[in-house]
Amino acid sequence: MLGSLRSIVQEVNSARDLPAVLRIIVTRVKQTMTTDVCSVYLRNVKKEFVLMATDGLNVEAVGRVMLTKGQGLVGLVAAREEPVNLDQAETHPNFEYFPETGEERYSAFLGVPIIHQRKVMGVLVVQQVKGRTFDEGEEAFLVTMSAQLSGVIAHAEATGALVDIHSDAGPTEAKFMGVAGAPGVAIGRTVVAAPPADLRAVPYRRCDDIEQEVVFFLEALAQVRANVRLLGDELANRVNKEERQLFDAYVGMLDDASLGGEVMDRIRQNISAEYAWSEVILEHVTNFQSMSDPYLRERASDVQDLGGRVLAVLQQSNQKKIVFPENTILIGEELTASMLAEVPAGRLAGIVSVRGSSNSHVAILARSMGIPTVMGAVDLPFTKLDSREMIVDGYHGSVYSDPSRNLLLHYQDIVDEDLQVVRTLESLKDEPCETTDGHLIELWVNTGLAADAVLSLERGAEGVGLYRTEIPFMLRDRFPSEEEQRQVYREQLAAFFPHPVTMRTLDIGGDKALPYFPIEEENPFLGWRGIRVTLDHPEIFLVQVRAMLRASEGLDNLRILLPMISAIPELEIAQMLIMRAYEELVTEGRKITLPPIGVMIEVPSAVYQARELAARSDFLSVGSNDLTQYILAVDRNNTRVADLYRSFHPAVLRALKDVVDASHSQGKPISICGELAGDPTAALLLMAMGYDVLSMSATNLLKVKSVIRRVSLIDAHELMLEVLALPDTESVYATLDDAFKEVGLSRMLKPIVPINR
Ligand code: PEP
Ligand code: MG
């Protein structure tokens, strides 16, 4: 049964739309369980369970039979959220007879709920004429099937609103949900950003000149054919006869009459060569994968490999350059910093990523750039949405493709209103960040791109609390040299002079990869990250520190920050290396001041050793993004657990407070540079806890300032004490919301930074 399970799931995964998904399920499950009926009921908007597909019951009943939760046996399965297995269904008190189904002949009934993200979306039923009890194995099979299919069904349902791209009917508005990534609303036209040679990420594009496209395609095919032949010849003496035959088989597959022929048929329907090729290859991959012969199943990866090679050639030789429209909405499966950087300055209006969540680094980057962003839009069929009109609602995490005129007008109003708020806040730029009772707190910014400096200074930033040096590293194709780094760092230090600039040493690993230094790990967030990487590579660390120190010559506004410190020796070794670089430079005759060296508190061990870390360093800075994920054991990048990532969880709040006390007990200043600092509500609590500096995306700075200027430290302190005593996140939200309403600040609660509240 395991084999059938896998092949059904594979077939379902490659089905084009919801009806096809359901058709495959009912026929294949009925066949595998050798039963008389298999049907799927799905919940509609009125919360009724509607018969959507059947193999065995009267097909006329599809779309007509509807049951509410608790009604009939199907409704009972939905209400109980567990299987119902009956050998004589008609004797059950819940049995309800629908004449249109022809159901009276079937006695045995097994129904299992289809549950996605805790919601019952439907019921999967098998029935049989002869009274019998489906055995435990069969029940387990159907439960497994349903659990595996629920995500696919949910995806197919969500994308079902989208008109078939191959049809001639015009596109219709469709809504997709994700998580809010960066605040704001963007209206624009999409461009799909895809990594090269990825068959599953090729955007659907049409071709205008069929003949030219066919020639272009055949040339690419011929090139790869020649390459594969060459490879076969080279290996001829080293491989056995069967393997040699495999090469010949590949060359054969690349024949115009084989895969090539199928692709050309699609090109003749005005589909681009890249898309047509990827579609054909993926269909063949699926066919191979669902074969029962393990040898043939293995061949799926060969076809995929071959497909990738041809695609790479097609993409390399494609001279049609991507045009980035005025208001580009960049969409893709997993966007990277370099993909954002490819969009010409001033054209990037919005971002939508299928993967990731609000604390992924792309989202952080987007916030610092002030680009409305939605992350984790898992159901977005991004490859089919190239060059379409789109609205990105970065406040609520929703995305609309081909929006109606009314929706456009509605969102245009929000864009205008936002612009108005920004203009109003601009007057605060040069005002101090001071409470009504005279307490001053500094608002600094987090940066990474050269462009961040302009926006930050326009917003009145008083320093840089976190300069993410990995960002300039990500935008290159090799490690930058000492001199290249010096220039980039100098620009940052000079732009903010005389304000302090806190430069964090290279923090890669986790979800931050350098294209030229891949780190492949089972569990990257608990792996080789941050300081662990650079201490293992002192040559990288020393070059970076030397570049920072040289860049600071004559400015003296540098502070160095060490990421992911989880033990005292890591700090000590890093300090020793920094001293070594400093002494080298002094010996070379440079006039450099030794900068303050600080520690990031972002893992629980550092919270518990904050006192010792503070005693041994010059300052602490809390990285609440990572600290939250490690305290709560919730991957900051995983959409599936995004709603468990709660920055206002009492455990997180208490850790934040303990760290302040530990740092101050050693007479050392402490700042916070996680995204939490940019949330106005959180900012009040953090100020009351005693943080000396809040460092945030420049986009949030004025809003935070405007809130702090309207409250007193005494009130904020009282609120903080009340909140710290609460047992759960919900009570924290409720208390904070009430407090904000009371002082007339609820308008400020419009999510300006998408912390999961
Ligand atoms: C953090 O973890 O809070 C932090 C500021 O660092 P990053 O988001 O770059 O991991
Ligand atoms: Mg971090």
PDB file of N, CA, C and O in Angstrom, residues 593-627:
ATOM      1  N   THR A 593      41.687  54.101  16.555  1.00  0.00           N
ATOM      2  CA  THR A 593      41.241  53.987  17.946  1.00  0.00           C
ATOM      3  C   THR A 593      40.586  52.618  18.103  1.00  0.00           C
ATOM      4  O   THR A 593      39.794  52.217  17.235  1.00  0.00           O
ATOM      5  N   LEU A 594      40.889  51.936  19.181  1.00  0.00           N
ATOM      6  CA  LEU A 594      40.263  50.626  19.392  1.00  0.00           C
ATOM      7  C   LEU A 594      38.763  50.833  19.654  1.00  0.00           C
ATOM      8  O   LEU A 594      38.380  51.548  20.578  1.00  0.00           O
ATOM      9  N   PRO A 595      37.899  50.235  18.831  1.00  0.00           N
ATOM     10  CA  PRO A 595      36.455  50.492  19.007  1.00  0.00           C
ATOM     11  C   PRO A 595      35.872  49.678  20.155  1.00  0.00           C
ATOM     12  O   PRO A 595      36.441  48.646  20.539  1.00  0.00           O
ATOM     13  N   PRO A 596      34.710  50.115  20.671  1.00  0.00           N
ATOM     14  CA  PRO A 596      34.012  49.279  21.658  1.00  0.00           C
ATOM     15  C   PRO A 596      33.616  47.953  20.991  1.00  0.00           C
ATOM     16  O   PRO A 596      33.259  47.939  19.815  1.00  0.00           O
ATOM     17  N   ILE A 597      33.680  46.867  21.759  1.00  0.00           N
ATOM     18  CA  ILE A 597      33.295  45.552  21.217  1.00  0.00           C
ATOM     19  C   ILE A 597      32.090  45.046  22.004  1.00  0.00           C
ATOM     20  O   ILE A 597      32.125  44.982  23.244  1.00  0.00           O
ATOM     21  N   GLY A 598      31.036  44.721  21.276  1.00  0.00           N
ATOM     22  CA  GLY A 598      29.793  44.315  21.947  1.00  0.00           C
ATOM     23  C   GLY A 598      29.395  42.897  21.579  1.00  0.00           C
ATOM     24  O   GLY A 598      29.887  42.309  20.620  1.00  0.00           O
ATOM     25  N   VAL A 599      28.466  42.365  22.377  1.00  0.00           N
ATOM     26  CA  VAL A 599      28.015  40.985  22.183  1.00  0.00           C
ATOM     27  C   VAL A 599      26.528  40.982  21.866  1.00  0.00           C
ATOM     28  O   VAL A 599      25.741  41.655  22.541  1.00  0.00           O
ATOM     29  N   MET A 600      26.150  40.202  20.872  1.00  0.00           N
ATOM     30  CA  MET A 600      24.720  40.050  20.600  1.00  0.00           C
ATOM     31  C   MET A 600      24.155  38.987  21.519  1.00  0.00           C
ATOM     32  O   MET A 600      24.747  37.922  21.697  1.00  0.00           O
ATOM     33  N   ILE A 601      23.008  39.312  22.089  1.00  0.00           N
ATOM     34  CA  ILE A 601      22.346  38.325  22.936  1.00  0.00           C
ATOM     35  C   ILE A 601      21.208  37.776  22.085  1.00  0.00           C
ATOM     36  O   ILE A 601      20.188  38.427  21.883  1.00  0.00           O
ATOM     37  N   GLU A 602      21.422  36.587  21.545  1.00  0.00           N
ATOM     38  CA  GLU A 602      20.379  36.032  20.684  1.00  0.00           C
ATOM     39  C   GLU A 602      20.124  34.547  20.901  1.00  0.00           C
ATOM     40  O   GLU A 602      19.338  33.951  20.182  1.00  0.00           O
ATOM     41  N   VAL A 603      20.796  33.971  21.887  1.00  0.00           N
ATOM     42  CA  VAL A 603      20.491  32.568  22.199  1.00  0.00           C
ATOM     43  C   VAL A 603      20.284  32.459  23.714  1.00  0.00           C
ATOM     44  O   VAL A 603      20.829  33.261  24.482  1.00  0.00           O
ATOM     45  N   PRO A 604      19.491  31.480  24.162  1.00  0.00           N
ATOM     46  CA  PRO A 604      19.195  31.388  25.597  1.00  0.00           C
ATOM     47  C   PRO A 604      20.444  31.318  26.478  1.00  0.00           C
ATOM     48  O   PRO A 604      20.469  31.906  27.551  1.00  0.00           O
ATOM     49  N   SER A 605      21.501  30.629  26.029  1.00  0.00           N
ATOM     50  CA  SER A 605      22.690  30.544  26.901  1.00  0.00           C
ATOM     51  C   SER A 605      23.256  31.933  27.168  1.00  0.00           C
ATOM     52  O   SER A 605      23.755  32.209  28.258  1.00  0.00           O
ATOM     53  N   ALA A 606      23.173  32.809  26.182  1.00  0.00           N
ATOM     54  CA  ALA A 606      23.688  34.172  26.368  1.00  0.00           C
ATOM     55  C   ALA A 606      22.808  34.954  27.340  1.00  0.00           C
ATOM     56  O   ALA A 606      23.293  35.813  28.082  1.00  0.00           O
ATOM     57  N   VAL A 607      21.510  34.645  27.370  1.00  0.00           N
ATOM     58  CA  VAL A 607      20.629  35.322  28.338  1.00  0.00           C
ATOM     59  C   VAL A 607      21.078  34.948  29.749  1.00  0.00           C
ATOM     60  O   VAL A 607      21.224  35.804  30.626  1.00  0.00           O
ATOM     61  N   TYR A 608      21.315  33.645  29.939  1.00  0.00           N
ATOM     62  CA  TYR A 608      21.701  33.199  31.272  1.00  0.00           C
ATOM     63  C   TYR A 608      23.105  33.655  31.660  1.00  0.00           C
ATOM     64  O   TYR A 608      23.448  33.657  32.825  1.00  0.00           O
ATOM     65  N   GLN A 609      23.920  33.998  30.674  1.00  0.00           N
ATOM     66  CA  GLN A 609      25.286  34.453  30.998  1.00  0.00           C
ATOM     67  C   GLN A 609      25.466  35.933  30.652  1.00  0.00           C
ATOM     68  O   GLN A 609      26.599  36.391  30.472  1.00  0.00           O
ATOM     69  N   ALA A 610      24.360  36.650  30.574  1.00  0.00           N
ATOM     70  CA  ALA A 610      24.437  38.059  30.154  1.00  0.00           C
ATOM     71  C   ALA A 610      25.349  38.860  31.086  1.00  0.00           C
ATOM     72  O   ALA A 610      26.104  39.735  30.651  1.00  0.00           O
ATOM     73  N   ARG A 611      25.294  38.544  32.363  1.00  0.00           N
ATOM     74  CA  ARG A 611      26.104  39.267  33.344  1.00  0.00           C
ATOM     75  C   ARG A 611      27.599  39.103  33.027  1.00  0.00           C
ATOM     76  O   ARG A 611      28.342  40.076  32.927  1.00  0.00           O
ATOM     77  N   GLU A 612      28.006  37.851  32.819  1.00  0.00           N
ATOM     78  CA  GLU A 612      29.425  37.585  32.525  1.00  0.00           C
ATOM     79  C   GLU A 612      29.822  38.197  31.179  1.00  0.00           C
ATOM     80  O   GLU A 612      30.933  38.717  31.027  1.00  0.00           O
ATOM     81  N   LEU A 613      28.919  38.104  30.220  1.00  0.00           N
ATOM     82  CA  LEU A 613      29.245  38.651  28.893  1.00  0.00           C
ATOM     83  C   LEU A 613      29.388  40.171  28.974  1.00  0.00           C
ATOM     84  O   LEU A 613      30.284  40.763  28.366  1.00  0.00           O
ATOM     85  N   ALA A 614      28.481  40.789  29.748  1.00  0.00           N
ATOM     86  CA  ALA A 614      28.547  42.248  29.890  1.00  0.00           C
ATOM     87  C   ALA A 614      29.849  42.650  30.584  1.00  0.00           C
ATOM     88  O   ALA A 614      30.517  43.615  30.190  1.00  0.00           O
ATOM     89  N   ALA A 615      30.207  41.873  31.615  1.00  0.00           N
ATOM     90  CA  ALA A 615      31.422  42.213  32.368  1.00  0.00           C
ATOM     91  C   ALA A 615      32.649  42.190  31.468  1.00  0.00           C
ATOM     92  O   ALA A 615      33.593  42.952  31.660  1.00  0.00           O
ATOM     93  N   ARG A 616      32.631  41.300  30.462  1.00  0.00           N
ATOM     94  CA  ARG A 616      33.816  41.119  29.613  1.00  0.00           C
ATOM     95  C   ARG A 616      33.767  41.907  28.311  1.00  0.00           C
ATOM     96  O   ARG A 616      34.653  41.764  27.458  1.00  0.00           O
ATOM     97  N   SER A 617      32.693  42.670  28.092  1.00  0.00           N
ATOM     98  CA  SER A 617      32.625  43.396  26.817  1.00  0.00           C
ATOM     99  C   SER A 617      32.250  44.852  27.080  1.00  0.00           C
ATOM    100  O   SER A 617      32.103  45.269  28.235  1.00  0.00           O
ATOM    101  N   ASP A 618      32.063  45.628  26.010  1.00  0.00           N
ATOM    102  CA  ASP A 618      31.762  47.051  26.195  1.00  0.00           C
ATOM    103  C   ASP A 618      30.269  47.360  26.150  1.00  0.00           C
ATOM    104  O   ASP A 618      29.820  48.363  26.668  1.00  0.00           O
ATOM    105  N   PHE A 619      29.510  46.508  25.462  1.00  0.00           N
ATOM    106  CA  PHE A 619      28.045  46.734  25.417  1.00  0.00           C
ATOM    107  C   PHE A 619      27.371  45.443  24.974  1.00  0.00           C
ATOM    108  O   PHE A 619      28.008  44.538  24.420  1.00  0.00           O
ATOM    109  N   LEU A 620      26.067  45.373  25.242  1.00  0.00           N
ATOM    110  CA  LEU A 620      25.286  44.230  24.749  1.00  0.00           C
ATOM    111  C   LEU A 620      24.243  44.749  23.772  1.00  0.00           C
ATOM    112  O   LEU A 620      23.811  45.902  23.859  1.00  0.00           O
ATOM    113  N   SER A 621      23.863  43.886  22.836  1.00  0.00           N
ATOM    114  CA  SER A 621      22.777  44.250  21.938  1.00  0.00           C
ATOM    115  C   SER A 621      21.932  43.005  21.710  1.00  0.00           C
ATOM    116  O   SER A 621      22.463  41.945  21.366  1.00  0.00           O
ATOM    117  N   VAL A 622      20.633  43.142  21.955  1.00  0.00           N
ATOM    118  CA  VAL A 622      19.775  41.959  21.864  1.00  0.00           C
ATOM    119  C   VAL A 622      19.279  41.773  20.438  1.00  0.00           C
ATOM    120  O   VAL A 622      18.720  42.699  19.833  1.00  0.00           O
ATOM    121  N   GLY A 623      19.496  40.565  19.910  1.00  0.00           N
ATOM    122  CA  GLY A 623      18.937  40.206  18.605  1.00  0.00           C
ATOM    123  C   GLY A 623      17.655  39.449  18.867  1.00  0.00           C
ATOM    124  O   GLY A 623      17.646  38.230  18.970  1.00  0.00           O
ATOM    125  N   SER A 624      16.568  40.192  19.000  1.00  0.00           N
ATOM    126  CA  SER A 624      15.326  39.535  19.435  1.00  0.00           C
ATOM    127  C   SER A 624      14.752  38.609  18.359  1.00  0.00           C
ATOM    128  O   SER A 624      13.951  37.736  18.669  1.00  0.00           O
ATOM    129  N   ASN A 625      15.160  38.785  17.106  1.00  0.00           N
ATOM    130  CA  ASN A 625      14.624  37.892  16.060  1.00  0.00           C
ATOM    131  C   ASN A 625      15.064  36.455  16.334  1.00  0.00           C
ATOM    132  O   ASN A 625      14.255  35.536  16.339  1.00  0.00           O
ATOM    133  N   ASP A 626      16.354  36.303  16.551  1.00  0.00           N
ATOM    134  CA  ASP A 626      16.847  34.958  16.831  1.00  0.00           C
ATOM    135  C   ASP A 626      16.486  34.529  18.245  1.00  0.00           C
ATOM    136  O   ASP A 626      16.126  33.379  18.477  1.00  0.00           O
ATOM    137  N   LEU A 627      16.577  35.461  19.184  1.00  0.00           N
ATOM    138  CA  LEU A 627      16.291  35.088  20.567  1.00  0.00           C
ATOM    139  C   LEU A 627      14.875  34.500  20.673  1.00  0.00           C
ATOM    140  O   LEU A 627      14.644  33.500  21.353  1.00  0.00           O
TER     141      LEU A 627
END
